[in-house]
Every structure is written in C-alpha cells, then in structure tokens.
Amino acid sequence: MINIMKAVILDLDGTLIDSMGIWHEIDKQFFAEYDLILPEHLSNQVNKMTMQEWAEYFIKNFHIPLTETQIIQKIEEMAFAYYQKIIPIKPYVLDFLDFLDKNNIPYGIATATYKSSARAVLARLKILDRMQFILTAEDVPTCKKTPEIFLKACALLNSTPEQTLVIEDSLHCIQTAKQANFKTAVIYDKFTPSDEWEIAKQISDISGNDLQEIIAKL
C-alpha cells in the first residue's frame, strides 16, 4: 500500500492517545453534578453523536438545566484538564510519525474532540508541530457522521480519497470513510466493543493491534 499512499488522516482519541476511558469519567462527573447516575453504555452511545446531538440528548432525556451551548462549553472545560495534564500517548505513535516522515507522506488530524483539548494534548506530547492541521467538529459540525471532515482533510493534504489512508479505532468512523472511497486502517482500542472491532477488521484495508503492526502492513 505504501506505493499508492499519498497522505494519511489520523484520528486522535483511541488512535494516537489513550483517552476513551477518560470520556466515561467526564460523563460520570457531569452527571454527578446534577445528582444523576450515568446510565450503562451511555458513553459509547453518545460517542457516535455530534456535539449538538449529545447536548440535545442530555437536555431531552435527563432534563439538564443548561442550554445546548452551555453543556458543550462545560464539557469542554472538564475535558481540557485531562488532555492538558493526564492522557498518555499510545504505543508506537512516534515510530509511526517517523515512518511517515521518512517516506515523505504528509498527515493531519480529523477528530471529534474539542480543538482546545486536541491542541493541548498534542503540545504536551510534543507532536503538535508535526501535524499539517487539526480538523474538529468545530470545523465540520457533522464531524464523522458524514465523509465531509475526511474530504476536507484530504483537500488540505492535496490528495485524493483513493490515495489517502484514514486511521481510526471506531467502526462508525471507518464506515464513514469507506463511503467516500478512502483507504482505511483500524487500530485496536480496549474500549471498542468486541463485535464492532471484528466488523471493523473485516471492512478495513488493514488492521492492527497497534501502530507498529500498521507499519508492518504498509
């Protein structure tokens, strides 16, 4: 695949950083502030929603006494501290970026995470300056429910979907990228449901338990 790969679009949460469990903690803290118990599996459910959708969902189903904008801002503030100070990098990320640089393959990030949090964690890990760009739901409100964010990233990389590899840990994101004819690689994350991981492996061009395995298959 290295011969046809012109660019790479990287996911952030669960792919470059070990952050998926943190979102469960943020959800618990948010609910506790309003004397609510976090329903089982809610974190996985809202993970597939846009910011606007989950803010609307919280208000409608749990009667949170905030506006949608206030909910989005509050969770951004809660998340920022984790990204700025705590969340670790996943194994072999630096090796993978070195591999791309050695082969003159440009790359950038497309993520559902807040831009403030994404920049904070990448800066702390000293890899922010290596990215061509960071696209978030603030840039593309539909985020990864449609291919728009991947297509925008592809244009910034001066590539085409057929020559661009999208690396993700989530099934629904792989499915979205596939809709627009991107090459895909799925990487294992311990918070991905096992049934979704198996499907993602089947539909992706390549898969791996970590980025070292992805390098070996490129």
mmCIF file of C-alpha atoms in Angstrom:
data_model
loop_
_atom_site.group_PDB
_atom_site.id
_atom_site.type_symbol
_atom_site.label_atom_id
_atom_site.label_comp_id
_atom_site.label_asym_id
_atom_site.label_seq_id
_atom_site.Cartn_x
_atom_site.Cartn_y
_atom_site.Cartn_z
ATOM 1 C CA MET A 1 0.000 0.000 0.000
ATOM 2 C CA ILE A 2 2.924 2.368 0.575
ATOM 3 C CA ASN A 3 3.303 2.781 -3.182
ATOM 4 C CA ILE A 4 -0.191 4.211 -3.602
ATOM 5 C CA MET A 5 -0.495 6.060 -0.281
ATOM 6 C CA LYS A 6 -0.028 9.784 -0.801
ATOM 7 C CA ALA A 7 -1.313 11.067 2.568
ATOM 8 C CA VAL A 8 -2.650 9.972 5.965
ATOM 9 C CA ILE A 9 -5.579 11.260 8.033
ATOM 10 C CA LEU A 10 -5.186 10.396 11.705
ATOM 11 C CA ASP A 11 -7.860 10.053 14.348
ATOM 12 C CA LEU A 12 -6.859 11.262 17.816
ATOM 13 C CA ASP A 13 -8.842 9.587 20.634
ATOM 14 C CA GLY A 14 -8.187 5.861 20.821
ATOM 15 C CA THR A 15 -5.729 6.033 17.925
ATOM 16 C CA LEU A 16 -2.902 8.391 18.936
ATOM 17 C CA ILE A 17 -3.842 8.869 22.588
ATOM 18 C CA ASP A 18 -5.290 6.547 25.242
ATOM 19 C CA SER A 19 -8.293 8.707 26.090
ATOM 20 C CA MET A 20 -11.511 6.743 25.587
ATOM 21 C CA GLY A 21 -11.781 5.787 29.255
ATOM 22 C CA ILE A 22 -11.387 9.418 30.258
ATOM 23 C CA TRP A 23 -14.617 10.310 28.461
ATOM 24 C CA HIS A 24 -16.500 7.839 30.645
ATOM 25 C CA GLU A 25 -15.078 9.604 33.712
ATOM 26 C CA ILE A 26 -16.066 13.008 32.339
ATOM 27 C CA ASP A 27 -19.603 11.763 31.731
ATOM 28 C CA LYS A 28 -19.813 10.434 35.309
ATOM 29 C CA GLN A 29 -18.583 13.735 36.758
ATOM 30 C CA PHE A 30 -21.008 15.702 34.618
ATOM 31 C CA PHE A 31 -23.978 13.595 35.709
ATOM 32 C CA ALA A 32 -22.907 13.650 39.372
ATOM 33 C CA GLU A 33 -23.043 17.459 39.384
ATOM 34 C CA TYR A 34 -26.783 17.167 38.745
ATOM 35 C CA ASP A 35 -27.349 14.240 41.152
ATOM 36 C CA LEU A 36 -27.806 11.821 38.269
ATOM 37 C CA ILE A 37 -26.367 8.336 37.790
ATOM 38 C CA LEU A 38 -24.698 7.707 34.464
ATOM 39 C CA PRO A 39 -26.670 5.043 32.557
ATOM 40 C CA GLU A 40 -24.704 1.978 31.495
ATOM 41 C CA HIS A 41 -23.249 2.210 27.976
ATOM 42 C CA LEU A 42 -24.251 5.885 27.581
ATOM 43 C CA SER A 43 -20.656 6.927 26.892
ATOM 44 C CA ASN A 44 -20.469 4.525 23.928
ATOM 45 C CA GLN A 45 -23.812 5.766 22.660
ATOM 46 C CA VAL A 46 -23.021 9.486 22.718
ATOM 47 C CA ASN A 47 -19.568 8.800 21.265
ATOM 48 C CA LYS A 48 -21.266 8.382 17.885
ATOM 49 C CA MET A 49 -23.169 11.689 18.157
ATOM 50 C CA THR A 50 -22.140 15.194 17.135
ATOM 51 C CA MET A 51 -21.645 17.785 19.881
ATOM 52 C CA GLN A 52 -25.002 19.330 19.106
ATOM 53 C CA GLU A 53 -26.755 15.947 19.150
ATOM 54 C CA TRP A 54 -25.464 14.852 22.538
ATOM 55 C CA ALA A 55 -26.189 18.254 24.092
ATOM 56 C CA GLU A 56 -29.774 17.965 22.822
ATOM 57 C CA TYR A 57 -29.901 14.352 24.068
ATOM 58 C CA PHE A 58 -28.780 15.313 27.587
ATOM 59 C CA ILE A 59 -31.397 18.076 27.843
ATOM 60 C CA LYS A 60 -34.256 15.998 26.453
ATOM 61 C CA ASN A 61 -33.608 12.769 28.335
ATOM 62 C CA PHE A 62 -32.088 13.946 31.619
ATOM 63 C CA HIS A 63 -33.514 17.466 31.965
ATOM 64 C CA ILE A 64 -30.106 19.054 32.495
ATOM 65 C CA PRO A 65 -30.828 22.717 33.417
ATOM 66 C CA LEU A 66 -28.451 24.181 30.829
ATOM 67 C CA THR A 67 -28.667 25.307 27.223
ATOM 68 C CA GLU A 68 -27.035 23.249 24.497
ATOM 69 C CA THR A 69 -24.223 25.803 24.205
ATOM 70 C CA GLN A 70 -23.651 25.752 27.969
ATOM 71 C CA ILE A 71 -23.434 21.948 28.012
ATOM 72 C CA ILE A 72 -20.920 21.909 25.161
ATOM 73 C CA GLN A 73 -18.785 24.580 26.870
ATOM 74 C CA LYS A 74 -18.961 22.900 30.272
ATOM 75 C CA ILE A 75 -17.801 19.531 28.970
ATOM 76 C CA GLU A 76 -15.047 21.255 27.001
ATOM 77 C CA GLU A 77 -13.766 22.795 30.243
ATOM 78 C CA MET A 78 -13.932 19.442 32.022
ATOM 79 C CA ALA A 79 -12.104 17.641 29.225
ATOM 80 C CA PHE A 80 -9.356 20.235 28.841
ATOM 81 C CA ALA A 81 -7.691 19.432 32.171
ATOM 82 C CA TYR A 82 -7.387 15.740 31.271
ATOM 83 C CA TYR A 83 -5.926 16.491 27.840
ATOM 84 C CA GLN A 84 -3.557 19.140 29.114
ATOM 85 C CA LYS A 85 -2.152 17.107 32.013
ATOM 86 C CA ILE A 86 -3.050 13.404 32.073
ATOM 87 C CA ILE A 87 -3.918 11.496 28.891
ATOM 88 C CA PRO A 88 -0.972 9.368 27.648
ATOM 89 C CA ILE A 89 0.215 8.694 24.133
ATOM 90 C CA LYS A 90 -0.495 5.236 22.707
ATOM 91 C CA PRO A 91 2.345 2.819 21.862
ATOM 92 C CA TYR A 92 4.460 3.361 18.723
ATOM 93 C CA VAL A 93 2.908 6.721 17.768
ATOM 94 C CA LEU A 94 6.309 8.381 17.458
ATOM 95 C CA ASP A 95 7.601 5.439 15.424
ATOM 96 C CA PHE A 96 4.633 5.767 13.096
ATOM 97 C CA LEU A 97 5.101 9.509 12.596
ATOM 98 C CA ASP A 98 8.814 8.918 11.939
ATOM 99 C CA PHE A 99 7.844 6.299 9.361
ATOM 100 C CA LEU A 100 5.554 8.751 7.564
ATOM 101 C CA ASP A 101 8.187 11.496 7.635
ATOM 102 C CA LYS A 102 10.859 9.140 6.302
ATOM 103 C CA ASN A 103 8.581 8.289 3.368
ATOM 104 C CA ASN A 104 7.600 11.950 2.783
ATOM 105 C CA ILE A 105 3.927 11.221 3.486
ATOM 106 C CA PRO A 106 2.058 14.250 4.914
ATOM 107 C CA TYR A 107 -0.522 13.808 7.658
ATOM 108 C CA GLY A 108 -3.041 15.680 9.745
ATOM 109 C CA ILE A 109 -5.733 15.040 12.328
ATOM 110 C CA ALA A 110 -9.508 14.704 11.979
ATOM 111 C CA THR A 111 -11.121 14.341 15.396
ATOM 112 C CA ALA A 112 -14.418 14.690 17.239
ATOM 113 C CA THR A 113 -12.515 16.152 20.189
ATOM 114 C CA TYR A 114 -12.599 19.840 21.059
ATOM 115 C CA LYS A 115 -9.851 21.756 19.275
ATOM 116 C CA SER A 116 -8.622 23.262 22.561
ATOM 117 C CA SER A 117 -8.178 19.780 24.046
ATOM 118 C CA ALA A 118 -6.579 18.353 20.915
ATOM 119 C CA ARG A 119 -4.010 21.141 20.735
ATOM 120 C CA ALA A 120 -3.297 20.860 24.470
ATOM 121 C CA VAL A 121 -2.534 17.136 24.448
ATOM 122 C CA LEU A 122 -0.523 17.260 21.219
ATOM 123 C CA ALA A 123 1.517 20.169 22.535
ATOM 124 C CA ARG A 124 2.240 18.342 25.806
ATOM 125 C CA LEU A 125 3.291 15.247 23.865
ATOM 126 C CA LYS A 126 5.483 17.450 21.646
ATOM 127 C CA ILE A 127 3.880 16.344 18.369
ATOM 128 C CA LEU A 128 1.606 19.312 17.650
ATOM 129 C CA ASP A 129 4.057 20.908 15.216
ATOM 130 C CA ARG A 130 4.337 17.666 13.257
ATOM 131 C CA MET A 131 0.684 17.845 12.168
ATOM 132 C CA GLN A 132 -0.292 19.637 8.969
ATOM 133 C CA PHE A 133 -3.631 20.558 10.544
ATOM 134 C CA ILE A 134 -6.239 19.658 13.173
ATOM 135 C CA LEU A 135 -9.840 19.418 11.985
ATOM 136 C CA THR A 136 -12.586 19.025 14.589
ATOM 137 C CA ALA A 137 -16.354 19.200 14.917
ATOM 138 C CA GLU A 138 -15.863 22.937 15.320
ATOM 139 C CA ASP A 139 -14.726 22.994 11.689
ATOM 140 C CA VAL A 140 -17.202 20.405 10.397
ATOM 141 C CA PRO A 141 -20.324 20.162 12.623
ATOM 142 C CA THR A 142 -21.376 16.773 11.225
ATOM 143 C CA CYS A 143 -17.925 15.516 12.250
ATOM 144 C CA LYS A 144 -17.625 11.837 11.313
ATOM 145 C CA LYS A 145 -21.290 11.086 10.656
ATOM 146 C CA THR A 146 -20.616 12.106 7.036
ATOM 147 C CA PRO A 147 -17.384 11.983 4.995
ATOM 148 C CA GLU A 148 -17.123 15.791 4.884
ATOM 149 C CA ILE A 149 -14.386 16.076 7.507
ATOM 150 C CA PHE A 150 -12.288 13.430 5.729
ATOM 151 C CA LEU A 151 -12.785 15.093 2.357
ATOM 152 C CA LYS A 152 -11.760 18.460 3.795
ATOM 153 C CA ALA A 153 -8.651 16.881 5.317
ATOM 154 C CA CYS A 154 -7.880 15.176 2.035
ATOM 155 C CA ALA A 155 -8.004 18.515 0.200
ATOM 156 C CA LEU A 156 -5.643 20.072 2.750
ATOM 157 C CA LEU A 157 -3.225 17.203 2.091
ATOM 158 C CA ASN A 158 -3.523 17.742 -1.670
ATOM 159 C CA SER A 159 -4.505 14.129 -2.157
ATOM 160 C CA THR A 160 -7.460 12.010 -3.299
ATOM 161 C CA PRO A 161 -9.511 9.561 -1.203
ATOM 162 C CA GLU A 162 -8.146 6.603 -3.172
ATOM 163 C CA GLN A 163 -4.581 7.683 -2.286
ATOM 164 C CA THR A 164 -5.291 8.652 1.324
ATOM 165 C CA LEU A 165 -5.245 6.330 4.342
ATOM 166 C CA VAL A 166 -7.658 7.068 7.199
ATOM 167 C CA ILE A 167 -6.570 5.544 10.521
ATOM 168 C CA GLU A 168 -9.321 5.061 13.112
ATOM 169 C CA ASP A 169 -10.253 2.920 16.100
ATOM 170 C CA SER A 170 -14.060 3.191 15.706
ATOM 171 C CA LEU A 171 -16.266 1.166 13.386
ATOM 172 C CA HIS A 172 -18.644 4.014 12.529
ATOM 173 C CA CYS A 173 -15.718 6.234 11.503
ATOM 174 C CA ILE A 174 -14.263 3.514 9.279
ATOM 175 C CA GLN A 175 -17.679 3.075 7.680
ATOM 176 C CA THR A 176 -17.949 6.812 7.018
ATOM 177 C CA ALA A 177 -14.510 6.977 5.408
ATOM 178 C CA LYS A 178 -15.338 3.971 3.253
ATOM 179 C CA GLN A 179 -18.386 5.807 1.879
ATOM 180 C CA ALA A 180 -16.026 8.272 0.200
ATOM 181 C CA ASN A 181 -13.593 5.601 -1.096
ATOM 182 C CA PHE A 182 -10.781 6.256 1.374
ATOM 183 C CA LYS A 183 -8.302 3.531 2.207
ATOM 184 C CA THR A 184 -8.736 2.601 5.861
ATOM 185 C CA ALA A 185 -6.733 1.128 8.711
ATOM 186 C CA VAL A 186 -8.348 0.222 12.015
ATOM 187 C CA ILE A 187 -6.300 0.089 15.198
ATOM 188 C CA TYR A 188 -7.370 -1.782 18.312
ATOM 189 C CA ASP A 189 -8.519 0.108 21.392
ATOM 190 C CA LYS A 190 -9.566 -1.671 24.572
ATOM 191 C CA PHE A 191 -12.731 0.417 24.820
ATOM 192 C CA THR A 192 -14.020 -0.622 21.384
ATOM 193 C CA PRO A 193 -16.813 -3.231 21.729
ATOM 194 C CA SER A 194 -15.539 -6.624 20.540
ATOM 195 C CA ASP A 195 -18.277 -7.069 17.941
ATOM 196 C CA GLU A 196 -17.501 -3.661 16.406
ATOM 197 C CA TRP A 197 -13.771 -4.475 16.357
ATOM 198 C CA GLU A 198 -14.399 -7.681 14.422
ATOM 199 C CA ILE A 199 -16.559 -5.902 11.823
ATOM 200 C CA ALA A 200 -14.071 -3.050 11.521
ATOM 201 C CA LYS A 201 -11.265 -5.518 10.806
ATOM 202 C CA GLN A 202 -13.327 -7.167 8.088
ATOM 203 C CA ILE A 203 -14.169 -3.965 6.211
ATOM 204 C CA SER A 204 -10.833 -2.138 6.642
ATOM 205 C CA ASP A 205 -7.983 -2.444 4.170
ATOM 206 C CA ILE A 206 -5.593 -3.205 7.027
ATOM 207 C CA SER A 207 -5.854 -3.659 10.786
ATOM 208 C CA GLY A 208 -3.509 -3.935 13.728
ATOM 209 C CA ASN A 209 -3.355 -4.153 17.498
ATOM 210 C CA ASP A 210 -1.075 -1.118 17.493
ATOM 211 C CA LEU A 211 0.637 1.274 15.084
ATOM 212 C CA GLN A 212 3.706 -0.928 14.861
ATOM 213 C CA GLU A 213 1.563 -3.601 13.238
ATOM 214 C CA ILE A 214 0.122 -0.997 10.862
ATOM 215 C CA ILE A 215 3.664 -0.011 9.812
ATOM 216 C CA ALA A 216 4.484 -3.648 9.101
ATOM 217 C CA LYS A 217 1.452 -3.960 6.802
ATOM 218 C CA LEU A 218 2.187 -0.821 4.834
#
